[in-house]
GROMACS .gro file of C-alpha atoms in nm:
model
  320
    1MET     CA    1  -0.025  -0.017   0.006
    2THR     CA    2   0.127   0.299  -0.117
    3ALA     CA    3   0.114   0.646   0.046
    4THR     CA    4  -0.039   0.949  -0.143
    5ALA     CA    5   0.058   1.285  -0.054
    6THR     CA    6  -0.188   1.546   0.004
    7ARG     CA    7  -0.198   1.926  -0.120
    8PRO     CA    8  -0.356   2.158   0.150
    9GLN     CA    9  -0.685   2.313   0.045
   10GLY     CA   10  -0.655   2.630  -0.151
   11ALA     CA   11  -0.262   2.558  -0.188
   12ALA     CA   12  -0.165   2.648  -0.616
   13PRO     CA   13  -0.094   2.321  -0.793
   14PRO     CA   14   0.291   2.293  -0.887
   15ALA     CA   15   0.422   2.415  -1.185
   16ALA     CA   16   0.468   2.186  -1.451
   17GLY     CA   17   0.839   2.114  -1.513
   18GLY     CA   18   0.948   2.200  -1.158
   19LYS     CA   19   0.886   2.429  -0.862
   20ARG     CA   20   0.811   2.782  -0.973
   21ALA     CA   21   1.006   3.107  -0.971
   22PRO     CA   22   0.975   3.285  -0.633
   23LYS     CA   23   0.835   3.658  -0.689
   24ARG     CA   24   1.153   3.830  -0.619
   25GLU     CA   25   1.316   3.644  -0.860
   26ARG     CA   26   1.043   3.702  -1.140
   27GLN     CA   27   1.081   4.101  -1.051
   28GLY     CA   28   1.461   4.067  -1.109
   29ALA     CA   29   1.423   3.913  -1.398
   30ALA     CA   30   1.181   4.234  -1.538
   31TRP     CA   31   1.443   4.480  -1.401
   32VAL     CA   32   1.712   4.345  -1.580
   33PHE     CA   33   1.555   4.339  -1.933
   34LEU     CA   34   1.420   4.698  -1.843
   35SER     CA   35   1.759   4.819  -1.699
   36PRO     CA   36   1.837   4.939  -2.098
   37TRP     CA   37   1.550   5.143  -2.090
   38VAL     CA   38   1.567   5.292  -1.761
   39LEU     CA   39   1.960   5.355  -1.772
   40GLY     CA   40   1.872   5.567  -2.108
   41ALA     CA   41   1.615   5.744  -1.933
   42ALA     CA   42   1.792   5.806  -1.620
   43VAL     CA   43   2.111   5.966  -1.805
   44LEU     CA   44   1.988   6.077  -2.122
   45THR     CA   45   1.654   6.241  -1.980
   46LEU     CA   46   1.639   6.277  -1.615
   47LEU     CA   47   1.963   6.375  -1.558
   48PRO     CA   48   2.005   6.664  -1.804
   49MET     CA   49   1.674   6.767  -1.733
   50ALA     CA   50   1.788   6.807  -1.365
   51VAL     CA   51   2.088   6.996  -1.474
   52SER     CA   52   1.883   7.230  -1.674
   53LEU     CA   53   1.680   7.309  -1.402
   54TYR     CA   54   1.966   7.398  -1.153
   55LEU     CA   55   2.125   7.604  -1.440
   56SER     CA   56   1.813   7.813  -1.509
   57PHE     CA   57   1.857   7.960  -1.161
   58THR     CA   58   2.228   8.005  -1.246
   59ASP     CA   59   2.467   8.268  -1.444
   60TYR     CA   60   2.672   8.011  -1.671
   61ASP     CA   61   2.831   8.103  -1.959
   62MET     CA   62   2.983   7.752  -2.014
   63PHE     CA   63   3.341   7.824  -1.936
   64ASP     CA   64   3.310   7.966  -1.555
   65ALA     CA   65   3.126   7.780  -1.230
   66PRO     CA   66   2.766   7.844  -1.237
   67GLN     CA   67   2.678   8.112  -0.992
   68TRP     CA   68   2.340   8.104  -0.846
   69ILE     CA   69   2.073   8.418  -0.923
   70GLY     CA   70   1.786   8.268  -0.807
   71PHE     CA   71   1.474   8.370  -1.011
   72ARG     CA   72   1.673   8.632  -1.209
   73ASN     CA   73   1.663   8.492  -1.562
   74TYR     CA   74   1.294   8.448  -1.505
   75THR     CA   75   1.206   8.802  -1.404
   76GLN     CA   76   1.463   8.929  -1.701
   77MET     CA   77   1.304   8.715  -1.918
   78PHE     CA   78   0.968   8.846  -1.854
   79THR     CA   79   1.008   9.185  -1.763
   80GLU     CA   80   1.357   9.325  -1.920
   81ASP     CA   81   1.390   9.138  -2.274
   82PRO     CA   82   1.195   9.298  -2.535
   83ARG     CA   83   1.326   9.031  -2.791
   84TYR     CA   84   1.220   8.721  -2.581
   85TRP     CA   85   0.849   8.854  -2.615
   86ARG     CA   86   0.891   8.895  -2.985
   87SER     CA   87   1.006   8.574  -2.979
   88VAL     CA   88   0.680   8.457  -2.801
   89ILE     CA   89   0.447   8.638  -3.080
   90THR     CA   90   0.641   8.466  -3.362
   91THR     CA   91   0.610   8.138  -3.291
   92LEU     CA   92   0.221   8.182  -3.170
   93THR     CA   93   0.181   8.328  -3.510
   94TYR     CA   94   0.374   8.065  -3.680
   95VAL     CA   95   0.155   7.780  -3.500
   96VAL     CA   96  -0.173   7.957  -3.576
   97ILE     CA   97  -0.070   7.967  -3.911
   98ALA     CA   98   0.089   7.642  -3.967
   99VAL     CA   99  -0.100   7.388  -3.723
  100PRO     CA  100  -0.469   7.424  -3.861
  101LEU     CA  101  -0.333   7.435  -4.287
  102GLN     CA  102  -0.122   7.165  -4.239
  103LEU     CA  103  -0.423   6.955  -4.045
  104ALA     CA  104  -0.641   7.073  -4.348
  105MET     CA  105  -0.387   6.934  -4.626
  106ALA     CA  106  -0.333   6.657  -4.463
  107LEU     CA  107  -0.730   6.564  -4.397
  108ALA     CA  108  -0.767   6.649  -4.793
  109VAL     CA  109  -0.542   6.459  -4.942
  110ALA     CA  110  -0.651   6.154  -4.701
  111ILE     CA  111  -0.974   6.190  -4.805
  112ALA     CA  112  -0.870   6.184  -5.210
  113LEU     CA  113  -0.674   5.886  -5.145
  114LYS     CA  114  -0.941   5.668  -4.953
  115SER     CA  115  -1.129   5.677  -5.322
  116VAL     CA  116  -0.834   5.584  -5.503
  117LYS     CA  117  -0.839   5.273  -5.637
  118ARG     CA  118  -0.494   5.206  -5.805
  119GLY     CA  119  -0.201   5.295  -5.713
  120LYS     CA  120  -0.277   5.339  -5.370
  121GLY     CA  121   0.048   5.275  -5.207
  122PHE     CA  122   0.283   5.456  -5.429
  123TYR     CA  123   0.054   5.784  -5.373
  124ARG     CA  124   0.079   5.723  -5.008
  125SER     CA  125   0.472   5.692  -5.042
  126ALA     CA  126   0.466   6.041  -5.233
  127PHE     CA  127   0.264   6.195  -4.988
  128TYR     CA  128   0.462   6.086  -4.705
  129ALA     CA  129   0.813   6.161  -4.853
  130PRO     CA  130   0.805   6.549  -4.753
  131SER     CA  131   0.788   6.434  -4.380
  132LEU     CA  132   1.104   6.268  -4.395
  133LEU     CA  133   1.281   6.501  -4.568
  134GLY     CA  134   1.135   6.830  -4.459
  135ALA     CA  135   1.289   6.805  -4.154
  136SER     CA  136   1.684   6.820  -4.310
  137MET     CA  137   1.886   7.126  -4.312
  138SER     CA  138   1.927   7.058  -4.680
  139ILE     CA  139   1.583   7.094  -4.734
  140ALA     CA  140   1.543   7.391  -4.583
  141LEU     CA  141   1.832   7.580  -4.749
  142VAL     CA  142   1.674   7.466  -5.065
  143TRP     CA  143   1.346   7.619  -4.952
  144ARG     CA  144   1.569   7.969  -4.831
  145ALA     CA  145   1.693   7.955  -5.242
  146ILE     CA  146   1.292   7.879  -5.353
  147PHE     CA  147   1.179   8.181  -5.120
  148ASN     CA  148   1.479   8.385  -5.179
  149ASP     CA  149   1.500   8.744  -5.426
  150GLY     CA  150   1.482   8.603  -5.763
  151GLY     CA  151   1.403   8.268  -5.689
  152SER     CA  152   1.138   8.008  -5.777
  153VAL     CA  153   0.841   8.171  -5.612
  154ASP     CA  154   0.993   8.538  -5.664
  155ASN     CA  155   0.978   8.460  -6.066
  156LEU     CA  156   0.643   8.279  -6.049
  157LEU     CA  157   0.466   8.569  -5.945
  158SER     CA  158   0.644   8.859  -6.088
  159GLY     CA  159   0.515   8.652  -6.445
  160MET     CA  160   0.159   8.693  -6.303
  161GLY     CA  161   0.234   9.050  -6.237
  162ILE     CA  162   0.249   9.002  -5.874
  163ASP     CA  163   0.607   9.213  -5.775
  164ILE     CA  164   0.685   9.102  -5.400
  165GLY     CA  165   1.039   9.036  -5.396
  166GLY     CA  166   1.205   8.748  -5.193
  167TRP     CA  167   0.980   8.635  -4.932
  168ILE     CA  168   1.276   8.592  -4.655
  169ASN     CA  169   1.340   8.925  -4.722
  170LYS     CA  170   1.027   9.052  -4.629
  171PRO     CA  171   0.919   9.097  -4.233
  172GLY     CA  172   0.549   9.037  -4.331
  173TRP     CA  173   0.619   8.745  -4.540
  174ALA     CA  174   0.922   8.586  -4.364
  175ILE     CA  175   0.748   8.361  -4.134
  176LEU     CA  176   0.512   8.222  -4.432
  177SER     CA  177   0.792   8.062  -4.576
  178VAL     CA  178   0.876   7.878  -4.266
  179ALA     CA  179   0.517   7.791  -4.181
  180LEU     CA  180   0.465   7.686  -4.575
  181LEU     CA  181   0.770   7.425  -4.521
  182THR     CA  182   0.610   7.281  -4.233
  183ILE     CA  183   0.283   7.281  -4.403
  184TRP     CA  184   0.473   7.072  -4.685
  185GLN     CA  185   0.537   6.794  -4.481
  186PHE     CA  186   0.145   6.688  -4.386
  187GLY     CA  187   0.268   6.313  -4.483
  188ALA     CA  188   0.257   6.201  -4.121
  189PRO     CA  189  -0.066   6.347  -4.020
  190MET     CA  190  -0.210   6.231  -4.353
  191VAL     CA  191  -0.138   5.864  -4.323
  192ILE     CA  192  -0.288   5.899  -3.985
  193PHE     CA  193  -0.599   6.036  -4.110
  194LEU     CA  194  -0.660   5.823  -4.397
  195ALA     CA  195  -0.600   5.492  -4.149
  196GLY     CA  196  -0.874   5.677  -3.966
  197LEU     CA  197  -1.120   5.739  -4.265
  198GLN     CA  198  -1.056   5.408  -4.312
  199GLN     CA  199  -1.273   5.251  -3.995
  200ILE     CA  200  -1.529   5.451  -4.026
  201PRO     CA  201  -1.865   5.218  -4.130
  202VAL     CA  202  -1.951   5.264  -4.528
  203GLU     CA  203  -2.322   5.215  -4.387
  204LEU     CA  204  -2.299   5.522  -4.253
  205TYR     CA  205  -2.242   5.715  -4.629
  206GLU     CA  206  -2.498   5.455  -4.731
  207ALA     CA  207  -2.797   5.561  -4.552
  208ALA     CA  208  -2.715   5.946  -4.545
  209ALA     CA  209  -2.700   5.955  -4.930
  210VAL     CA  210  -3.047   5.730  -4.889
  211ASP     CA  211  -3.181   6.039  -4.686
  212GLY     CA  212  -3.059   6.283  -4.986
  213ALA     CA  213  -2.745   6.398  -4.763
  214THR     CA  214  -2.481   6.636  -4.972
  215TRP     CA  215  -2.131   6.531  -4.979
  216TRP     CA  216  -2.119   6.856  -4.750
  217ARG     CA  217  -2.364   6.753  -4.536
  218GLN     CA  218  -2.166   6.412  -4.481
  219PHE     CA  219  -1.878   6.523  -4.425
  220ARG     CA  220  -1.970   6.809  -4.142
  221SER     CA  221  -2.207   6.489  -4.006
  222ILE     CA  222  -2.036   6.189  -4.040
  223THR     CA  223  -1.662   6.200  -4.122
  224ILE     CA  224  -1.511   6.490  -3.885
  225PRO     CA  225  -1.741   6.367  -3.616
  226MET     CA  226  -1.602   5.981  -3.656
  227LEU     CA  227  -1.270   6.152  -3.748
  228SER     CA  228  -1.276   6.334  -3.424
  229PRO     CA  229  -1.026   6.112  -3.175
  230VAL     CA  230  -0.804   6.070  -3.499
  231LEU     CA  231  -0.837   6.500  -3.546
  232PHE     CA  232  -0.728   6.537  -3.173
  233PHE     CA  233  -0.455   6.288  -3.186
  234ASN     CA  234  -0.306   6.480  -3.500
  235LEU     CA  235  -0.350   6.792  -3.335
  236VAL     CA  236  -0.217   6.754  -3.043
  237LEU     CA  237   0.135   6.590  -3.213
  238GLN     CA  238   0.166   6.891  -3.459
  239MET     CA  239   0.075   7.129  -3.159
  240ILE     CA  240   0.374   6.997  -2.956
  241GLN     CA  241   0.652   6.959  -3.274
  242ALA     CA  242   0.533   7.340  -3.424
  243PHE     CA  243   0.623   7.462  -3.060
  244GLN     CA  244   0.924   7.341  -3.084
  245VAL     CA  245   1.034   7.455  -3.463
  246PHE     CA  246   1.387   7.527  -3.508
  247THR     CA  247   1.541   7.354  -3.842
  248PRO     CA  248   1.329   7.612  -4.119
  249ALA     CA  249   1.377   7.937  -3.910
  250PHE     CA  250   1.739   7.912  -3.869
  251ALA     CA  251   1.808   7.830  -4.231
  252VAL     CA  252   1.556   8.071  -4.317
  253SER     CA  253   1.719   8.315  -4.157
  254ALA     CA  254   2.072   8.215  -4.149
  255GLY     CA  255   2.059   8.169  -3.767
  256LYS     CA  256   1.944   8.548  -3.708
  257GLY     CA  257   1.602   8.546  -3.698
  258GLY     CA  258   1.566   8.815  -3.933
  259PRO     CA  259   1.481   9.043  -4.126
  260ALA     CA  260   1.363   9.241  -3.824
  261ASP     CA  261   1.305   8.977  -3.600
  262SER     CA  262   0.992   8.800  -3.810
  263THR     CA  263   1.154   8.464  -3.800
  264LEU     CA  264   1.291   8.470  -3.456
  265VAL     CA  265   1.087   8.169  -3.306
  266TYR     CA  266   1.134   8.064  -2.957
  267THR     CA  267   1.371   7.801  -3.000
  268LEU     CA  268   1.575   8.013  -3.259
  269TYR     CA  269   1.633   8.241  -2.964
  270LEU     CA  270   1.685   7.998  -2.682
  271TYR     CA  271   1.957   7.830  -2.933
  272ASP     CA  272   2.130   8.266  -2.973
  273ARG     CA  273   2.104   8.325  -2.591
  274GLY     CA  274   2.294   7.949  -2.492
  275PHE     CA  275   2.540   7.899  -2.762
  276THR     CA  276   2.588   8.181  -2.939
  277ALA     CA  277   2.577   8.454  -2.665
  278SER     CA  278   2.684   8.201  -2.407
  279HIS     CA  279   2.418   8.252  -2.172
  280MET     CA  280   2.313   7.876  -2.093
  281GLY     CA  281   2.167   7.974  -1.773
  282TYR     CA  282   1.934   8.231  -1.883
  283ALA     CA  283   1.863   7.968  -2.190
  284SER     CA  284   1.804   7.702  -1.920
  285ALA     CA  285   1.508   7.909  -1.806
  286MET     CA  286   1.373   7.962  -2.131
  287ALA     CA  287   1.369   7.576  -2.177
  288TRP     CA  288   1.168   7.534  -1.859
  289VAL     CA  289   0.894   7.802  -1.949
  290LEU     CA  290   0.878   7.638  -2.307
  291LEU     CA  291   0.807   7.274  -2.141
  292LEU     CA  292   0.561   7.431  -1.887
  293ALA     CA  293   0.375   7.644  -2.181
  294ILE     CA  294   0.375   7.325  -2.378
  295GLY     CA  295   0.226   7.148  -2.109
  296VAL     CA  296  -0.036   7.385  -2.047
  297VAL     CA  297  -0.145   7.376  -2.395
  298THR     CA  298  -0.131   7.017  -2.422
  299ALA     CA  299  -0.379   7.010  -2.091
  300VAL     CA  300  -0.636   7.298  -2.270
  301LEU     CA  301  -0.663   7.060  -2.546
  302PHE     CA  302  -0.744   6.754  -2.356
  303ARG     CA  303  -0.993   6.952  -2.177
  304THR     CA  304  -1.158   7.119  -2.432
  305SER     CA  305  -1.191   6.780  -2.607
  306ARG     CA  306  -1.447   6.667  -2.412
  307ALA     CA  307  -1.675   6.916  -2.605
  308TRP     CA  308  -1.564   6.817  -2.934
  309VAL     CA  309  -1.408   6.458  -2.949
  310PHE     CA  310  -1.682   6.174  -3.054
  311TYR     CA  311  -1.585   5.793  -2.901
  312ALA     CA  312  -1.880   5.550  -3.022
  313ASN     CA  313  -1.852   5.381  -2.681
  314ASP     CA  314  -1.918   5.721  -2.486
  315ASN     CA  315  -2.300   5.677  -2.597
  316ASN     CA  316  -2.245   6.014  -2.790
  317GLU     CA  317  -2.152   6.191  -2.483
  318GLY     CA  318  -1.820   6.343  -2.600
  319ALA     CA  319  -1.495   6.230  -2.430
  320ARG     CA  320  -1.426   6.128  -2.114
   0.00000   0.00000   0.00000
């Protein structure tokens, strides 16, 4: 007669093939796999941010030791530096022009591509290519040549009897040439819009057509509400990127923000203060103000999204 081992009531059965590893060992294995990311985030992100925050309260020229000055950089920024406020106004102007027009262009092209039967992959790649190329300095320099005196745009408009001259040399037009480079890079939001359009049920359009709804009515009552989560996602991403624009403004103005500071966007002025004037403490303070401003704008977008973003699982009550 052989004895059989009994397991206490409620105890977990033993794992097949041996004992189950203790919880502490499983957590240790997880941290081993996470360690490259944690180390990279700590060394390449968190530590530089902490150093930048400290430097924002110091007078630091990158050569001598930082001298603690408290909030002097911030008070100087808000009360004694007119170029700082010009950079803020220029950046806001750029954002207001570039972001809506870029999203409108991306949505229009996405709607057009949705109805394409042949070559959709080719057209998608062709329209997406500027998003890969537009951020480079070489394309920005080409853009500067196009909008300079005697450039392609100047010659084209002159042939039509419109004598404006080079846009980059006109204070009222220079920021528009920078914004057009961003608008031209509509490929990334276009691909996202196209994916969202393909998720809208065709039955909704068929039912609307039976009821006699026009194309505009279908666009306003079906496409926009059903696409609103994707529109919101693109809006947040492009808004954050627009506040950090640098390369086009740097190339168009040769790093000076001219003419008459008309292309002096925030990050370009930050670069000027930090690396040209060697006021790295002041530049660090500017960077933290920009971070807080982007955070506030993003929070406002999330807060207001409750009124216009539609989610199908929310019973038409808007975003939660």
